[in-house]
Amino acid sequence: MTRWRPLPDALPREARHLVEQLRQLKDRTDLSLAELARRTAYSKSSWQRYLSGAKQPPRGAVRALCRVAGADQARLLALWELADPVWPYGPVGPSVPPRISADGVPEAAVSEAVAAVPGPEHRRWRAAALVAFAVIVLLVAGVLWAWPSGSE
């Protein structure tokens, strides 16, 4: 079993829990980081950063470790989903505590869910693009039909 260094104090509880679970999985495999890197699409240095809490592991890395360890992916991916919005070193920059709406749901989750639903502007734009495409197809078909063939 690997002797792990303590995780950074700035690491939020959710991220800390994910890294601890990933460390346990890695230990369960009895693989070195180099061997883990050979069996997955992630380098030894990437695994060092993920398992030290220095960098957020991508979902694919969590899946790969679960596959190598023969563990349940759903459980660890759920932990990843909890850690993702609060990870302090993630792709969106430093973590800011999420504001909670009146119904107890983080506002970021609400705004992301609303942003995922196409609004009327998107539907209008898509309809206009489809109409423009149909007009172009009809024009090209008309030109090709009216074009004199060289066989006469």
CSV table of N, CA and C in Angstrom, one decimal:
chain,number,residue,atom,x,y,z
A,1,MET,N,0.8,-1.2,0.0
A,1,MET,CA,0.0,0.0,0.0
A,1,MET,C,0.9,1.2,0.0
A,2,THR,N,0.5,2.2,-0.8
A,2,THR,CA,1.3,3.4,-1.0
A,2,THR,C,1.1,4.3,0.3
A,3,ARG,N,2.2,5.0,0.6
A,3,ARG,CA,2.1,5.9,1.7
A,3,ARG,C,1.8,7.3,1.1
A,4,TRP,N,0.7,7.8,1.2
A,4,TRP,CA,0.3,9.0,0.6
A,4,TRP,C,0.6,10.2,1.4
A,5,ARG,N,1.0,11.3,0.7
A,5,ARG,CA,1.1,12.6,1.4
A,5,ARG,C,-0.2,13.2,1.7
A,6,PRO,N,-0.3,14.0,2.8
A,6,PRO,CA,-1.6,14.6,3.1
A,6,PRO,C,-2.1,15.5,1.9
A,7,LEU,N,-3.4,15.5,1.8
A,7,LEU,CA,-4.0,16.3,0.7
A,7,LEU,C,-4.0,17.8,1.1
A,8,PRO,N,-4.0,18.7,0.1
A,8,PRO,CA,-3.9,20.1,0.4
A,8,PRO,C,-5.1,20.5,1.2
A,9,ASP,N,-4.8,21.4,2.2
A,9,ASP,CA,-5.9,21.9,3.1
A,9,ASP,C,-7.0,22.6,2.3
A,10,ALA,N,-6.6,23.3,1.2
A,10,ALA,CA,-7.6,24.0,0.4
A,10,ALA,C,-8.6,23.2,-0.4
A,11,LEU,N,-8.3,21.9,-0.4
A,11,LEU,CA,-9.2,21.0,-1.2
A,11,LEU,C,-10.5,20.8,-0.5
A,12,PRO,N,-11.6,21.1,-1.2
A,12,PRO,CA,-12.9,21.0,-0.6
A,12,PRO,C,-13.2,19.6,-0.2
A,13,ARG,N,-14.2,19.4,0.7
A,13,ARG,CA,-14.5,18.1,1.2
A,13,ARG,C,-14.9,17.1,0.1
A,14,GLU,N,-15.7,17.5,-0.9
A,14,GLU,CA,-16.1,16.7,-2.0
A,14,GLU,C,-14.9,16.2,-2.8
A,15,ALA,N,-14.0,17.1,-3.1
A,15,ALA,CA,-12.8,16.8,-3.9
A,15,ALA,C,-11.9,15.8,-3.1
A,16,ARG,N,-11.8,16.1,-1.8
A,16,ARG,CA,-11.0,15.3,-0.9
A,16,ARG,C,-11.5,13.9,-0.9
A,17,HIS,N,-12.8,13.7,-0.8
A,17,HIS,CA,-13.4,12.4,-0.7
A,17,HIS,C,-13.1,11.6,-2.0
A,18,LEU,N,-13.3,12.3,-3.2
A,18,LEU,CA,-13.0,11.7,-4.4
A,18,LEU,C,-11.6,11.2,-4.5
A,19,VAL,N,-10.6,12.0,-4.2
A,19,VAL,CA,-9.2,11.7,-4.2
A,19,VAL,C,-8.9,10.5,-3.3
A,20,GLU,N,-9.5,10.5,-2.1
A,20,GLU,CA,-9.3,9.4,-1.2
A,20,GLU,C,-9.8,8.1,-1.7
A,21,GLN,N,-10.9,8.2,-2.4
A,21,GLN,CA,-11.5,6.9,-3.0
A,21,GLN,C,-10.6,6.5,-4.1
A,22,LEU,N,-10.1,7.4,-4.9
A,22,LEU,CA,-9.2,7.0,-6.0
A,22,LEU,C,-7.9,6.4,-5.5
A,23,ARG,N,-7.4,7.0,-4.4
A,23,ARG,CA,-6.2,6.4,-3.8
A,23,ARG,C,-6.4,5.0,-3.3
A,24,GLN,N,-7.6,4.8,-2.7
A,24,GLN,CA,-7.9,3.4,-2.2
A,24,GLN,C,-8.0,2.4,-3.4
A,25,LEU,N,-8.6,2.9,-4.5
A,25,LEU,CA,-8.7,2.0,-5.7
A,25,LEU,C,-7.3,1.7,-6.2
A,26,LYS,N,-6.5,2.7,-6.3
A,26,LYS,CA,-5.1,2.5,-6.9
A,26,LYS,C,-4.4,1.6,-6.0
A,27,ASP,N,-4.5,1.7,-4.7
A,27,ASP,CA,-3.8,0.8,-3.7
A,27,ASP,C,-4.3,-0.6,-3.9
A,28,ARG,N,-5.6,-0.7,-4.1
A,28,ARG,CA,-6.2,-2.1,-4.3
A,28,ARG,C,-5.7,-2.8,-5.5
A,29,THR,N,-5.3,-2.1,-6.5
A,29,THR,CA,-4.7,-2.7,-7.7
A,29,THR,C,-3.3,-3.2,-7.5
A,30,ASP,N,-2.6,-2.7,-6.5
A,30,ASP,CA,-1.2,-3.0,-6.3
A,30,ASP,C,-0.3,-2.7,-7.5
A,31,LEU,N,-0.7,-1.7,-8.3
A,31,LEU,CA,0.0,-1.2,-9.4
A,31,LEU,C,0.8,0.0,-9.0
A,32,SER,N,2.0,0.1,-9.6
A,32,SER,CA,2.8,1.4,-9.5
A,32,SER,C,2.1,2.4,-10.4
A,33,LEU,N,2.5,3.7,-10.2
A,33,LEU,CA,1.9,4.7,-11.1
A,33,LEU,C,2.4,4.5,-12.5
A,34,ALA,N,3.6,4.0,-12.7
A,34,ALA,CA,4.0,3.7,-14.1
A,34,ALA,C,3.2,2.6,-14.7
A,35,GLU,N,2.9,1.6,-14.0
A,35,GLU,CA,2.1,0.5,-14.5
A,35,GLU,C,0.6,0.9,-14.8
A,36,LEU,N,0.1,1.8,-13.8
A,36,LEU,CA,-1.2,2.3,-14.0
A,36,LEU,C,-1.2,3.2,-15.3
A,37,ALA,N,-0.2,3.9,-15.5
A,37,ALA,CA,-0.1,4.7,-16.8
A,37,ALA,C,-0.1,3.9,-18.0
A,38,ARG,N,0.6,2.7,-17.9
A,38,ARG,CA,0.7,1.8,-19.1
A,38,ARG,C,-0.7,1.2,-19.4
A,39,ARG,N,-1.5,1.0,-18.4
A,39,ARG,CA,-2.8,0.4,-18.5
A,39,ARG,C,-3.9,1.3,-18.8
A,40,THR,N,-3.6,2.6,-18.7
A,40,THR,CA,-4.7,3.6,-19.0
A,40,THR,C,-4.1,4.6,-20.0
A,41,ALA,N,-4.9,5.6,-20.4
A,41,ALA,CA,-4.5,6.6,-21.4
A,41,ALA,C,-3.9,7.8,-20.7
A,42,TYR,N,-3.5,7.7,-19.4
A,42,TYR,CA,-3.0,8.8,-18.7
A,42,TYR,C,-1.6,8.6,-18.2
A,43,SER,N,-0.8,9.6,-18.3
A,43,SER,CA,0.6,9.4,-17.9
A,43,SER,C,0.9,9.3,-16.4
A,44,LYS,N,2.1,8.8,-16.1
A,44,LYS,CA,2.4,8.7,-14.7
A,44,LYS,C,2.3,10.0,-13.9
A,45,SER,N,2.8,11.1,-14.6
A,45,SER,CA,2.8,12.4,-14.0
A,45,SER,C,1.4,12.9,-13.8
A,46,SER,N,0.5,12.6,-14.7
A,46,SER,CA,-0.9,12.9,-14.6
A,46,SER,C,-1.5,12.2,-13.4
A,47,TRP,N,-1.3,10.9,-13.3
A,47,TRP,CA,-1.8,10.2,-12.1
A,47,TRP,C,-1.2,10.8,-10.8
A,48,GLN,N,0.0,11.2,-10.8
A,48,GLN,CA,0.6,11.8,-9.6
A,48,GLN,C,-0.2,13.0,-9.2
A,49,ARG,N,-0.5,13.9,-10.2
A,49,ARG,CA,-1.3,15.1,-9.9
A,49,ARG,C,-2.7,14.8,-9.5
A,50,TYR,N,-3.3,13.8,-10.1
A,50,TYR,CA,-4.7,13.5,-9.7
A,50,TYR,C,-4.8,12.9,-8.3
A,51,LEU,N,-3.8,12.0,-8.0
A,51,LEU,CA,-3.9,11.3,-6.7
A,51,LEU,C,-3.3,12.2,-5.6
A,52,SER,N,-2.6,13.3,-5.9
A,52,SER,CA,-2.1,14.2,-4.9
A,52,SER,C,-3.1,15.3,-4.6
A,53,GLY,N,-4.2,15.4,-5.4
A,53,GLY,CA,-5.1,16.5,-5.2
A,53,GLY,C,-4.7,17.8,-5.9
A,54,ALA,N,-3.6,17.7,-6.6
A,54,ALA,CA,-3.1,19.0,-7.3
A,54,ALA,C,-3.9,19.3,-8.5
A,55,LYS,N,-4.5,18.3,-9.1
A,55,LYS,CA,-5.3,18.6,-10.4
A,55,LYS,C,-6.5,17.7,-10.4
A,56,GLN,N,-7.6,18.2,-10.9
A,56,GLN,CA,-8.8,17.5,-11.0
A,56,GLN,C,-8.7,16.4,-12.0
A,57,PRO,N,-9.0,15.1,-11.6
A,57,PRO,CA,-8.9,14.1,-12.6
A,57,PRO,C,-10.1,14.2,-13.6
A,58,PRO,N,-9.8,14.0,-14.9
A,58,PRO,CA,-11.0,14.0,-15.8
A,58,PRO,C,-11.8,12.8,-15.6
A,59,ARG,N,-13.1,12.8,-16.1
A,59,ARG,CA,-14.0,11.7,-15.9
A,59,ARG,C,-13.4,10.4,-16.5
A,60,GLY,N,-12.7,10.6,-17.6
A,60,GLY,CA,-12.1,9.4,-18.3
A,60,GLY,C,-11.1,8.7,-17.4
A,61,ALA,N,-10.3,9.5,-16.6
A,61,ALA,CA,-9.3,8.9,-15.7
A,61,ALA,C,-10.0,8.1,-14.6
A,62,VAL,N,-11.1,8.7,-14.1
A,62,VAL,CA,-11.9,7.9,-13.1
A,62,VAL,C,-12.4,6.6,-13.6
A,63,ARG,N,-13.0,6.7,-14.9
A,63,ARG,CA,-13.5,5.5,-15.5
A,63,ARG,C,-12.3,4.5,-15.7
A,64,ALA,N,-11.2,5.0,-16.2
A,64,ALA,CA,-10.1,4.1,-16.5
A,64,ALA,C,-9.6,3.4,-15.2
A,65,LEU,N,-9.5,4.1,-14.1
A,65,LEU,CA,-9.0,3.5,-12.8
A,65,LEU,C,-10.1,2.5,-12.4
A,66,CYS,N,-11.3,2.8,-12.5
A,66,CYS,CA,-12.4,1.8,-12.1
A,66,CYS,C,-12.3,0.6,-12.9
A,67,ARG,N,-12.1,0.7,-14.2
A,67,ARG,CA,-11.9,-0.4,-15.1
A,67,ARG,C,-10.8,-1.3,-14.7
A,68,VAL,N,-9.6,-0.7,-14.5
A,68,VAL,CA,-8.4,-1.4,-14.1
A,68,VAL,C,-8.6,-2.1,-12.7
A,69,ALA,N,-9.3,-1.4,-11.8
A,69,ALA,CA,-9.5,-2.0,-10.5
A,69,ALA,C,-10.7,-2.9,-10.4
A,70,GLY,N,-11.5,-2.9,-11.4
A,70,GLY,CA,-12.7,-3.8,-11.4
A,70,GLY,C,-13.7,-3.2,-10.4
A,71,ALA,N,-13.8,-1.9,-10.3
A,71,ALA,CA,-14.7,-1.2,-9.3
A,71,ALA,C,-15.9,-0.7,-10.0
A,72,ASP,N,-16.9,-0.4,-9.2
A,72,ASP,CA,-18.2,0.2,-9.7
A,72,ASP,C,-17.9,1.6,-10.2
A,73,GLN,N,-18.1,1.9,-11.5
A,73,GLN,CA,-17.9,3.2,-12.0
A,73,GLN,C,-18.9,4.2,-11.6
A,74,ALA,N,-20.2,3.8,-11.4
A,74,ALA,CA,-21.3,4.7,-11.1
A,74,ALA,C,-21.0,5.4,-9.8
A,75,ARG,N,-20.5,4.7,-8.8
A,75,ARG,CA,-20.3,5.3,-7.5
A,75,ARG,C,-19.2,6.4,-7.6
A,76,LEU,N,-18.1,6.1,-8.2
A,76,LEU,CA,-17.0,7.1,-8.3
A,76,LEU,C,-17.4,8.2,-9.3
A,77,LEU,N,-18.1,7.9,-10.3
A,77,LEU,CA,-18.5,9.0,-11.2
A,77,LEU,C,-19.5,10.0,-10.5
A,78,ALA,N,-20.3,9.4,-9.6
A,78,ALA,CA,-21.2,10.3,-8.8
A,78,ALA,C,-20.3,11.2,-7.9
A,79,LEU,N,-19.3,10.6,-7.3
A,79,LEU,CA,-18.4,11.4,-6.5
A,79,LEU,C,-17.7,12.5,-7.3
A,80,TRP,N,-17.3,12.1,-8.5
A,80,TRP,CA,-16.7,13.1,-9.4
A,80,TRP,C,-17.7,14.2,-9.7
A,81,GLU,N,-18.9,13.9,-10.0
A,81,GLU,CA,-20.0,14.9,-10.2
A,81,GLU,C,-20.1,15.9,-9.0
A,82,LEU,N,-20.0,15.4,-7.8
A,82,LEU,CA,-20.1,16.2,-6.7
A,82,LEU,C,-18.8,17.1,-6.5
A,83,ALA,N,-17.7,16.6,-6.9
A,83,ALA,CA,-16.4,17.3,-6.7
A,83,ALA,C,-16.2,18.3,-7.8
A,84,ASP,N,-16.7,18.0,-9.0
A,84,ASP,CA,-16.5,18.9,-10.2
A,84,ASP,C,-16.8,20.4,-10.0
A,85,PRO,N,-17.9,20.8,-9.5
A,85,PRO,CA,-18.2,22.2,-9.4
A,85,PRO,C,-17.4,22.9,-8.3
A,86,VAL,N,-16.9,22.2,-7.3
A,86,VAL,CA,-16.2,22.8,-6.2
A,86,VAL,C,-14.6,22.7,-6.3
A,87,TRP,N,-14.2,22.0,-7.3
A,87,TRP,CA,-12.7,21.7,-7.4
A,87,TRP,C,-12.0,23.0,-7.6
A,88,PRO,N,-11.0,23.3,-6.7
A,88,PRO,CA,-10.4,24.6,-6.7
A,88,PRO,C,-9.4,24.8,-7.9
A,89,TYR,N,-8.9,23.7,-8.5
A,89,TYR,CA,-7.9,23.9,-9.5
A,89,TYR,C,-8.5,23.4,-10.9
A,90,GLY,N,-9.8,23.4,-11.0
A,90,GLY,CA,-10.5,22.9,-12.2
A,90,GLY,C,-10.3,23.9,-13.4
A,91,PRO,N,-10.9,23.5,-14.5
A,91,PRO,CA,-10.7,24.3,-15.8
A,91,PRO,C,-11.3,25.6,-15.7
A,92,VAL,N,-12.3,25.9,-14.8
A,92,VAL,CA,-12.9,27.2,-14.7
A,92,VAL,C,-12.2,28.1,-13.7
A,93,GLY,N,-11.2,27.7,-13.1
A,93,GLY,CA,-10.4,28.6,-12.2
A,93,GLY,C,-10.7,28.3,-10.8
A,94,PRO,N,-10.4,29.2,-9.9
A,94,PRO,CA,-10.5,29.0,-8.5
A,94,PRO,C,-12.0,28.8,-8.1
A,95,SER,N,-12.1,28.0,-7.1
A,95,SER,CA,-13.5,27.7,-6.6
A,95,SER,C,-14.1,28.8,-5.8
A,96,VAL,N,-15.3,29.1,-6.0
A,96,VAL,CA,-16.1,30.0,-5.2
A,96,VAL,C,-17.3,29.2,-4.6
A,97,PRO,N,-17.5,29.4,-3.4
A,97,PRO,CA,-18.6,28.6,-2.8
A,97,PRO,C,-19.9,28.9,-3.6
A,98,PRO,N,-20.7,27.9,-3.9
A,98,PRO,CA,-21.9,28.1,-4.7
A,98,PRO,C,-23.0,28.8,-3.9
A,99,ARG,N,-23.7,29.7,-4.5
A,99,ARG,CA,-24.8,30.4,-3.8
A,99,ARG,C,-26.0,29.4,-3.9
A,100,ILE,N,-26.7,29.3,-2.8
A,100,ILE,CA,-27.8,28.4,-2.7
A,100,ILE,C,-29.1,29.2,-2.9
A,101,SER,N,-30.0,28.7,-3.8
A,101,SER,CA,-31.3,29.4,-4.0
A,101,SER,C,-32.2,29.1,-2.9
A,102,ALA,N,-33.4,29.7,-2.9
A,102,ALA,CA,-34.4,29.5,-1.8
A,102,ALA,C,-34.8,28.1,-1.6
A,103,ASP,N,-34.8,27.3,-2.7
A,103,ASP,CA,-35.3,25.9,-2.6
A,103,ASP,C,-34.1,24.9,-2.3
A,104,GLY,N,-32.9,25.5,-1.9
A,104,GLY,CA,-31.8,24.6,-1.5
A,104,GLY,C,-30.9,24.1,-2.6
A,105,VAL,N,-31.2,24.5,-3.9
A,105,VAL,CA,-30.4,24.0,-5.0
A,105,VAL,C,-29.3,25.1,-5.3
A,106,PRO,N,-28.1,24.6,-5.6
A,106,PRO,CA,-27.0,25.6,-6.0
A,106,PRO,C,-27.4,26.3,-7.2
A,107,GLU,N,-27.3,27.7,-7.2
A,107,GLU,CA,-27.7,28.5,-8.3
A,107,GLU,C,-26.9,28.1,-9.6
A,108,ALA,N,-25.7,27.7,-9.5
A,108,ALA,CA,-24.9,27.3,-10.7
A,108,ALA,C,-25.6,26.1,-11.4
A,109,ALA,N,-26.1,25.2,-10.6
A,109,ALA,CA,-26.8,24.0,-11.2
A,109,ALA,C,-28.1,24.4,-11.9
A,110,VAL,N,-28.8,25.4,-11.3
A,110,VAL,CA,-30.0,25.9,-11.9
A,110,VAL,C,-29.7,26.6,-13.2
A,111,SER,N,-28.7,27.5,-13.2
A,111,SER,CA,-28.4,28.2,-14.4
A,111,SER,C,-27.8,27.3,-15.5
A,112,GLU,N,-27.1,26.3,-15.1
A,112,GLU,CA,-26.6,25.4,-16.1
A,112,GLU,C,-27.7,24.6,-16.7
A,113,ALA,N,-28.7,24.1,-15.9
A,113,ALA,CA,-29.8,23.4,-16.4
A,113,ALA,C,-30.6,24.2,-17.4
A,114,VAL,N,-30.8,25.5,-17.0
A,114,VAL,CA,-31.6,26.4,-17.9
A,114,VAL,C,-30.9,26.7,-19.1
A,115,ALA,N,-29.5,26.8,-19.1
A,115,ALA,CA,-28.7,27.1,-20.3
A,115,ALA,C,-28.7,25.9,-21.2
A,116,ALA,N,-28.9,24.7,-20.7
A,116,ALA,CA,-28.9,23.5,-21.5
A,116,ALA,C,-30.2,23.4,-22.4
A,117,VAL,N,-31.2,24.1,-22.0
A,117,VAL,CA,-32.5,24.0,-22.7
A,117,VAL,C,-32.5,25.1,-23.8
A,118,PRO,N,-32.6,24.7,-25.1
A,118,PRO,CA,-32.6,25.7,-26.2
A,118,PRO,C,-33.7,26.7,-26.0
A,119,GLY,N,-33.4,27.9,-26.1
A,119,GLY,CA,-34.5,29.0,-26.0
A,119,GLY,C,-35.1,29.3,-27.3
A,120,PRO,N,-36.1,30.2,-27.3
A,120,PRO,CA,-36.7,30.5,-28.6
A,120,PRO,C,-35.8,31.1,-29.6
A,121,GLU,N,-34.7,31.8,-29.2
A,121,GLU,CA,-33.8,32.4,-30.1
A,121,GLU,C,-33.1,31.2,-30.9
A,122,HIS,N,-32.7,30.2,-30.2
A,122,HIS,CA,-32.1,29.1,-30.8
A,122,HIS,C,-33.0,28.4,-31.8
A,123,ARG,N,-34.2,28.2,-31.4
A,123,ARG,CA,-35.2,27.5,-32.3
A,123,ARG,C,-35.4,28.4,-33.6
A,124,ARG,N,-35.5,29.7,-33.4
A,124,ARG,CA,-35.7,30.6,-34.6
A,124,ARG,C,-34.5,30.5,-35.5
A,125,TRP,N,-33.4,30.5,-34.9
A,125,TRP,CA,-32.1,30.5,-35.7
A,125,TRP,C,-32.1,29.2,-36.5
A,126,ARG,N,-32.4,28.1,-35.8
A,126,ARG,CA,-32.3,26.8,-36.4
A,126,ARG,C,-33.4,26.7,-37.6
A,127,ALA,N,-34.6,27.2,-37.3
A,127,ALA,CA,-35.6,27.2,-38.4
A,127,ALA,C,-35.2,28.0,-39.6
A,128,ALA,N,-34.6,29.2,-39.3
A,128,ALA,CA,-34.1,30.0,-40.4
A,128,ALA,C,-33.0,29.3,-41.2
A,129,ALA,N,-32.1,28.6,-40.5
A,129,ALA,CA,-31.0,27.9,-41.2
A,129,ALA,C,-31.6,26.8,-42.1
A,130,LEU,N,-32.6,26.1,-41.6
A,130,LEU,CA,-33.2,25.0,-42.3
A,130,LEU,C,-33.9,25.5,-43.6
A,131,VAL,N,-34.6,26.6,-43.4
A,131,VAL,CA,-35.3,27.3,-44.6
A,131,VAL,C,-34.3,27.7,-45.6
A,132,ALA,N,-33.2,28.4,-45.2
A,132,ALA,CA,-32.2,28.8,-46.1
A,132,ALA,C,-31.5,27.6,-46.8
A,133,PHE,N,-31.3,26.5,-46.1
A,133,PHE,CA,-30.7,25.3,-46.7
A,133,PHE,C,-31.7,24.8,-47.8
A,134,ALA,N,-33.0,24.7,-47.5
A,134,ALA,CA,-34.0,24.2,-48.4
A,134,ALA,C,-34.0,25.1,-49.7
A,135,VAL,N,-34.0,26.4,-49.5
A,135,VAL,CA,-34.0,27.3,-50.6
A,135,VAL,C,-32.8,27.1,-51.5
A,136,ILE,N,-31.6,26.9,-50.9
A,136,ILE,CA,-30.4,26.7,-51.7
A,136,ILE,C,-30.5,25.4,-52.5
A,137,VAL,N,-31.0,24.3,-51.8
A,137,VAL,CA,-31.1,23.1,-52.5
A,137,VAL,C,-32.1,23.2,-53.7
A,138,LEU,N,-33.2,23.9,-53.5
A,138,LEU,CA,-34.2,24.1,-54.6
A,138,LEU,C,-33.6,24.9,-55.7
A,139,LEU,N,-32.8,25.9,-55.4
A,139,LEU,CA,-32.2,26.7,-56.4
A,139,LEU,C,-31.2,25.9,-57.2
A,140,VAL,N,-30.3,25.1,-56.6
A,140,VAL,CA,-29.4,24.3,-57.2
A,140,VAL,C,-30.1,23.3,-58.1
A,141,ALA,N,-31.1,22.6,-57.6
A,141,ALA,CA,-31.9,21.6,-58.4
A,141,ALA,C,-32.5,22.3,-59.6
A,142,GLY,N,-33.0,23.5,-59.5
A,142,GLY,CA,-33.6,24.2,-60.6
A,142,GLY,C,-32.6,24.6,-61.6
A,143,VAL,N,-31.4,25.0,-61.2
A,143,VAL,CA,-30.4,25.4,-62.2
A,143,VAL,C,-29.9,24.1,-62.9
A,144,LEU,N,-29.7,23.0,-62.2
A,144,LEU,CA,-29.3,21.8,-62.8
A,144,LEU,C,-30.4,21.2,-63.8
A,145,TRP,N,-31.6,21.4,-63.5
A,145,TRP,CA,-32.7,20.9,-64.3
A,145,TRP,C,-32.8,21.8,-65.6
A,146,ALA,N,-32.6,23.1,-65.4
A,146,ALA,CA,-32.7,24.0,-66.6
A,146,ALA,C,-31.4,24.1,-67.4
A,147,TRP,N,-30.3,23.6,-66.9
A,147,TRP,CA,-29.1,23.7,-67.6
A,147,TRP,C,-29.2,22.8,-68.8
A,148,PRO,N,-28.8,23.4,-70.0
A,148,PRO,CA,-28.8,22.6,-71.2
A,148,PRO,C,-27.8,21.4,-71.2
A,149,SER,N,-28.3,20.3,-71.6
A,149,SER,CA,-27.4,19.2,-71.6
A,149,SER,C,-26.7,19.2,-73.0
A,150,GLY,N,-25.5,18.7,-73.0
A,150,GLY,CA,-24.7,18.7,-74.2
A,150,GLY,C,-25.0,17.7,-75.2
A,151,SER,N,-26.1,16.9,-75.0
A,151,SER,CA,-26.4,15.8,-75.9
A,151,SER,C,-27.3,16.2,-77.1
A,152,GLU,N,-27.8,17.4,-77.2
A,152,GLU,CA,-28.7,17.8,-78.2
A,152,GLU,C,-28.0,18.2,-79.5
